[in-house]
Tab-separated table of C-alpha atoms in Angstrom:
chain	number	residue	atom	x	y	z
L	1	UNK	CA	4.226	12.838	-8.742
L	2	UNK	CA	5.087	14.916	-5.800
L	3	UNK	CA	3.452	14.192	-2.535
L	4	UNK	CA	2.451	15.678	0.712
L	5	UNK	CA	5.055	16.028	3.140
L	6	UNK	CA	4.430	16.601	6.663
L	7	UNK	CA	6.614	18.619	9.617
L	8	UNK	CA	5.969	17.579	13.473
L	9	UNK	CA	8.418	20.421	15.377
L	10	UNK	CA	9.685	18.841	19.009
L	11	UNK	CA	9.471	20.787	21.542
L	12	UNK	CA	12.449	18.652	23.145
L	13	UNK	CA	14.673	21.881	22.574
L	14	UNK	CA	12.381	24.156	23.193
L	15	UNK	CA	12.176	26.676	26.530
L	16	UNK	CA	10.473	24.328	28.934
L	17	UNK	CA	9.639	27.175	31.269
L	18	UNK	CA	7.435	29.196	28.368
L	19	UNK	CA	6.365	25.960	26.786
L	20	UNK	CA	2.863	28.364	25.571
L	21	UNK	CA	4.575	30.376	23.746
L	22	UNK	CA	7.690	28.253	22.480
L	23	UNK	CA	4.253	26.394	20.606
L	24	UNK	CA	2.737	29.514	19.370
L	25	UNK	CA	5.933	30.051	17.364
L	26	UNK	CA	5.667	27.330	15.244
L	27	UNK	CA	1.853	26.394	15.361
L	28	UNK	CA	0.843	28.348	12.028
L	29	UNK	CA	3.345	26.769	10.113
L	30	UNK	CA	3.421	22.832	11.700
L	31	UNK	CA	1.400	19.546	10.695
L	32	UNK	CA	1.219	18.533	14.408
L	33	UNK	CA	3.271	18.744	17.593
L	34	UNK	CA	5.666	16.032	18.399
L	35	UNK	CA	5.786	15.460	22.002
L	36	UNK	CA	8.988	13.620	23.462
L	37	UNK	CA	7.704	11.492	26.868
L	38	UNK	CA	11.275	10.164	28.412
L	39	UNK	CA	10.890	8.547	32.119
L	40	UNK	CA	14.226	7.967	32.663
L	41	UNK	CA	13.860	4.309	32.419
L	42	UNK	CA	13.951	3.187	28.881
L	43	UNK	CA	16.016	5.992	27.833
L	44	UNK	CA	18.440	8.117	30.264
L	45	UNK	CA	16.201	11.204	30.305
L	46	UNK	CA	12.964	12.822	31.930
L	47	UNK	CA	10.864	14.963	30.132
L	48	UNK	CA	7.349	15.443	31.420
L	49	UNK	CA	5.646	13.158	33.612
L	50	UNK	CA	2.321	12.190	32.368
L	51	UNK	CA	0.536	14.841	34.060
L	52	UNK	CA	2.371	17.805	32.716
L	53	UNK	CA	2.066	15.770	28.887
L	54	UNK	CA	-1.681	15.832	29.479
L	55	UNK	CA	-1.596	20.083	30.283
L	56	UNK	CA	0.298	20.327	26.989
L	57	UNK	CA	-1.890	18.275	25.279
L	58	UNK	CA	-5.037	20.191	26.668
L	59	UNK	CA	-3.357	23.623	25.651
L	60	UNK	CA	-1.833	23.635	22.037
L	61	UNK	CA	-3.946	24.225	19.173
L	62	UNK	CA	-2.127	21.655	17.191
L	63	UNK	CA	-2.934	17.649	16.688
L	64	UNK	CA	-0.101	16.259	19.056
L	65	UNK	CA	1.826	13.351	17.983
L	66	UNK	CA	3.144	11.639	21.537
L	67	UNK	CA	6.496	9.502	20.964
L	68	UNK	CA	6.298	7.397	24.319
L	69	UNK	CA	10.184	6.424	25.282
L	70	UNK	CA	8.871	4.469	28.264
L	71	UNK	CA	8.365	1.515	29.776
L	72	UNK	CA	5.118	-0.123	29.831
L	73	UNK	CA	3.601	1.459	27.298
L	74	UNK	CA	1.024	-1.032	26.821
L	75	UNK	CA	-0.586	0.051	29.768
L	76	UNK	CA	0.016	4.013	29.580
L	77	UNK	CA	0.465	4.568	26.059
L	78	UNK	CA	-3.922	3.768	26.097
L	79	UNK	CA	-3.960	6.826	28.611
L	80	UNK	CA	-2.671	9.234	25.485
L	81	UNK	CA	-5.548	8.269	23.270
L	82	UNK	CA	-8.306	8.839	26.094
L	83	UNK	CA	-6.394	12.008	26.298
L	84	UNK	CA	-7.375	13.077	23.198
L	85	UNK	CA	-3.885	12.514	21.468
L	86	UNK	CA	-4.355	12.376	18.042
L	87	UNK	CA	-1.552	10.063	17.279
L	88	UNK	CA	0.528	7.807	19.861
L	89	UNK	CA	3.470	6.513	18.999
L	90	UNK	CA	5.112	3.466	21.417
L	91	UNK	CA	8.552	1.781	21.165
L	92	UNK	CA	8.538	-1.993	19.927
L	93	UNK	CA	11.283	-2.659	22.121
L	94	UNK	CA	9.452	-1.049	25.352
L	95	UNK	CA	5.964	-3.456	24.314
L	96	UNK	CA	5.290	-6.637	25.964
L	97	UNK	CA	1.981	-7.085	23.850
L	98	UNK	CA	2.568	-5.069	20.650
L	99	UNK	CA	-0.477	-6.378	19.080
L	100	UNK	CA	-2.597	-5.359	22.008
L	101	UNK	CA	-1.095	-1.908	22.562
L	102	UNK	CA	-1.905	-0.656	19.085
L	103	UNK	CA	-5.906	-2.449	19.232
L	104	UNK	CA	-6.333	-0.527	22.695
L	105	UNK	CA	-4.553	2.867	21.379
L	106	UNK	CA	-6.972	2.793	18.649
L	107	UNK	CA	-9.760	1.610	20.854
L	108	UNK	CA	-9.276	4.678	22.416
L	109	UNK	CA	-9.695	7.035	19.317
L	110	UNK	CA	-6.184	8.084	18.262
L	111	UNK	CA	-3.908	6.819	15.495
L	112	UNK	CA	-1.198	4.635	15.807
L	113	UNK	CA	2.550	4.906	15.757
L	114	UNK	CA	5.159	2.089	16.303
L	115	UNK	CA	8.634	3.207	16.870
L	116	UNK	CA	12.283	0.929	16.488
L	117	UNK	CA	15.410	1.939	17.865
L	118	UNK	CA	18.371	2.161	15.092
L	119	UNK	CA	19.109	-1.586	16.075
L	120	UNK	CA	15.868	-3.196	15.665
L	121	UNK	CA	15.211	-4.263	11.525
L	122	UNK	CA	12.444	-3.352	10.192
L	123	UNK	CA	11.714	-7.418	9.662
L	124	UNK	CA	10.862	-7.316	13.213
L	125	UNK	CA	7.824	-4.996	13.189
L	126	UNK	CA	7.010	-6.011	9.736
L	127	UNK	CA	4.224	-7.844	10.619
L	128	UNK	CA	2.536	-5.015	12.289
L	129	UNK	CA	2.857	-2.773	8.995
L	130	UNK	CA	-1.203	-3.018	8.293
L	131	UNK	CA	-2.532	-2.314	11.462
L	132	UNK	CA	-0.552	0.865	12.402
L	133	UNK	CA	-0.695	4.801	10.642
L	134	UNK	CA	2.868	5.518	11.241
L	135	UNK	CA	6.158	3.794	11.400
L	136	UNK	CA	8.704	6.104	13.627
L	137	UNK	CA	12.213	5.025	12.523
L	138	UNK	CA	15.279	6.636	14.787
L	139	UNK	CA	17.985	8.067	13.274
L	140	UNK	CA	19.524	8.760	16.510
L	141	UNK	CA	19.838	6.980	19.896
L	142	UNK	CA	16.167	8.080	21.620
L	143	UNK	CA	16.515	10.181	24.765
L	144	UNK	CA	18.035	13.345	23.917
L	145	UNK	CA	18.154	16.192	21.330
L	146	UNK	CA	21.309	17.381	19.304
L	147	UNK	CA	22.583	13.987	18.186
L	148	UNK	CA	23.750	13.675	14.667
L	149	UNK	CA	21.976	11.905	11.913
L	150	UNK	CA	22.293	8.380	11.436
L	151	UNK	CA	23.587	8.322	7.718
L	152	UNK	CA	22.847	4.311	8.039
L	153	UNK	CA	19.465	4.105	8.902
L	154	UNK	CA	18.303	5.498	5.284
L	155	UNK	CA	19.061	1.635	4.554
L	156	UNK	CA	15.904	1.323	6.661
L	157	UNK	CA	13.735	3.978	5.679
L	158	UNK	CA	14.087	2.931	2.056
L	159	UNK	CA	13.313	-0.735	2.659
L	160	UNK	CA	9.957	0.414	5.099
L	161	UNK	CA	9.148	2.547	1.757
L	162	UNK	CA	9.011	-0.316	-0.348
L	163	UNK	CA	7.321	-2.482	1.661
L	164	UNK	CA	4.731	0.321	2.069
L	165	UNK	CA	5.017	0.615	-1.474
L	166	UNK	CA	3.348	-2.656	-2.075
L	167	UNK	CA	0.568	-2.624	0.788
L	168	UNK	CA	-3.004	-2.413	-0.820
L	169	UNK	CA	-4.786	-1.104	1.676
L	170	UNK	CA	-3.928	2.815	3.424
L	171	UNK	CA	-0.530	3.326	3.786
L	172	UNK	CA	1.004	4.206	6.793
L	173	UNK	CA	3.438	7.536	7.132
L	174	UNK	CA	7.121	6.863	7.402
L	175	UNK	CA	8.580	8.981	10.285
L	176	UNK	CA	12.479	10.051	11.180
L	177	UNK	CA	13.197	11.220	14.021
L	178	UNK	CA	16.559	12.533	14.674
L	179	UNK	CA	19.282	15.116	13.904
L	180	UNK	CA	16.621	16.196	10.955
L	181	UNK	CA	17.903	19.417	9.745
L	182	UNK	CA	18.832	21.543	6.049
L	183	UNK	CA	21.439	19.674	5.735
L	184	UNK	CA	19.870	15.892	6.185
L	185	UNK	CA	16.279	15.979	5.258
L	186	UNK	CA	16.634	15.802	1.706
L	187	UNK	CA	18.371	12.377	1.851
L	188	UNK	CA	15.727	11.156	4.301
L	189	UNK	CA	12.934	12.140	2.154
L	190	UNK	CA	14.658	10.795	-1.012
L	191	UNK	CA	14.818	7.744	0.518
L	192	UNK	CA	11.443	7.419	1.402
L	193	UNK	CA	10.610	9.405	4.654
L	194	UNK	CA	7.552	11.442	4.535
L	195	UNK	CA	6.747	12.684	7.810
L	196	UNK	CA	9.955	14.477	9.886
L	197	UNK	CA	10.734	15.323	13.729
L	198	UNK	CA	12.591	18.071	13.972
L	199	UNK	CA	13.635	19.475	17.295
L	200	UNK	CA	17.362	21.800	17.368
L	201	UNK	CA	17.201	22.627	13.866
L	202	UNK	CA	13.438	24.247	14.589
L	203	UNK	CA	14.122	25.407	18.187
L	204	UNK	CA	17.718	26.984	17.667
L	205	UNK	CA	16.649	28.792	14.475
L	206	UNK	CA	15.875	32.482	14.586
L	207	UNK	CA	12.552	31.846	13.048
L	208	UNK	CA	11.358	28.195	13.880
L	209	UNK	CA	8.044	29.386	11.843
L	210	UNK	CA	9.817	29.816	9.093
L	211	UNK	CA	12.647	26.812	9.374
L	212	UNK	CA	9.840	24.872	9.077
L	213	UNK	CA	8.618	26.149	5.904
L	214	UNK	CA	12.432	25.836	4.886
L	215	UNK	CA	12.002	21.935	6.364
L	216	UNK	CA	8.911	21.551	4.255
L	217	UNK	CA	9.885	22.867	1.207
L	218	UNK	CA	13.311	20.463	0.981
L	219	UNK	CA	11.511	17.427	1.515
L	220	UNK	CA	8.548	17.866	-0.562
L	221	UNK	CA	11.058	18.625	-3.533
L	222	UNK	CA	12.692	15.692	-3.092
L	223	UNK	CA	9.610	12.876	-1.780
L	224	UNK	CA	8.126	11.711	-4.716
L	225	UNK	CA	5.804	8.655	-4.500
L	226	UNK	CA	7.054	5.686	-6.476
L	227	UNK	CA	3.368	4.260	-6.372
């Protein structure tokens, strides 16, 4: 049986200057905006501080899905929920208190996401599986747009699928995040991905309305719930 897929455009490529409008392009045809928060600390780049994130989040129409590549997100990443944030997604590696960042995100009203570099296993978040609604795997380095696909992380993704497989309880969506495109998101979803970042492949298209249909349509051919 086929199942829902969903699409979360970054705006990481997008024109930072007519940020408005770069969102109305792709709002009518997108699950959720994924917004990319880099400090320049945990990964070499700067996106938005978290007073311009909080202006974005205000403005779009669209549920915003906030990938934190920061330090101390146990004490900020709470800030995105209060924000109204519907999902908030923290690094494992940034965390000193895992456990307590995702009970305070949710405190707060928002889902939860948990993201891994492409070094950390999935054995070392595994623990965490029932108490967060997404699991962000990289399949690039995190901090900046237009890196290839990481062919080896699909090694991951299909071992987080069976795991989720076998929870009883609501699953959590499987996330990618990285060099998603025509060419790669068919693998990703066939190997157990359900929920895609896309960023360049979006952004750099001559329609990103309709390269997200084009995103959609690949990986719901190709998901299929083995459940």
């Amino acid at each position: 049986m086929a199942a829902q897929v969903y699409i979360y455009p970054s705006i990481l490529n997008a024109n930072f200057d007519d940020l408005e409008n770069e969102i109305k392009k792709i709002t009518p045809a997108s699950d959720a905006l994924h917004l990319d928060v880099m400090d320049n600390q945990f990964v070499p780049n700067f996106t938005f501080d978290i007073a311009r994130a909080f202006e974005i989040i205000n403005f779009t129409k669209l549920p915003v899905d906030a990938h934190l590549m920061i330090c101390d997100p146990d004490s900020i990443a709470p800030k995105y929920a209060e924000q109204g944030t519907h999902s908030v997604t923290f690094h494992f590696e940034a965390a000193n208190n895992v456990a307590t960042t995702i009970s305070n995100i949710r405190s707060n009203g928002a889902k939860v996401g948990l993201a891994i570099k492409p070094a950390t296993s999935f054995q070392e978040i595994e623990e965490f599986m029932a108490d967060i609604d997404m699991l962000l795997i990289m399949t690039v380095e995190p901090g900046f747009g237009g890196q290839s696909f990481m062919h080896d992380q699909m090694v991951k993704v299909r071992t987080a699928r069976e795991h989720i497989g076998r929870m009883k309880k609501e699953k959590p969506l499987l996330q990618i995040d990285g060099g998603v495109s025509l060419v790669t998101i068919a693998e990703a979803a066939l190997a157990g991905a359900n929920c895609f970042v896309a960023g360049s492949a979006v952004y750099k298209s001559a329609d990103p309305a309709k390269m997200v249909d084009q995103l959609r349509k690949l990986a719901s051919e190709n998901f299929v719930v083995k459940n």
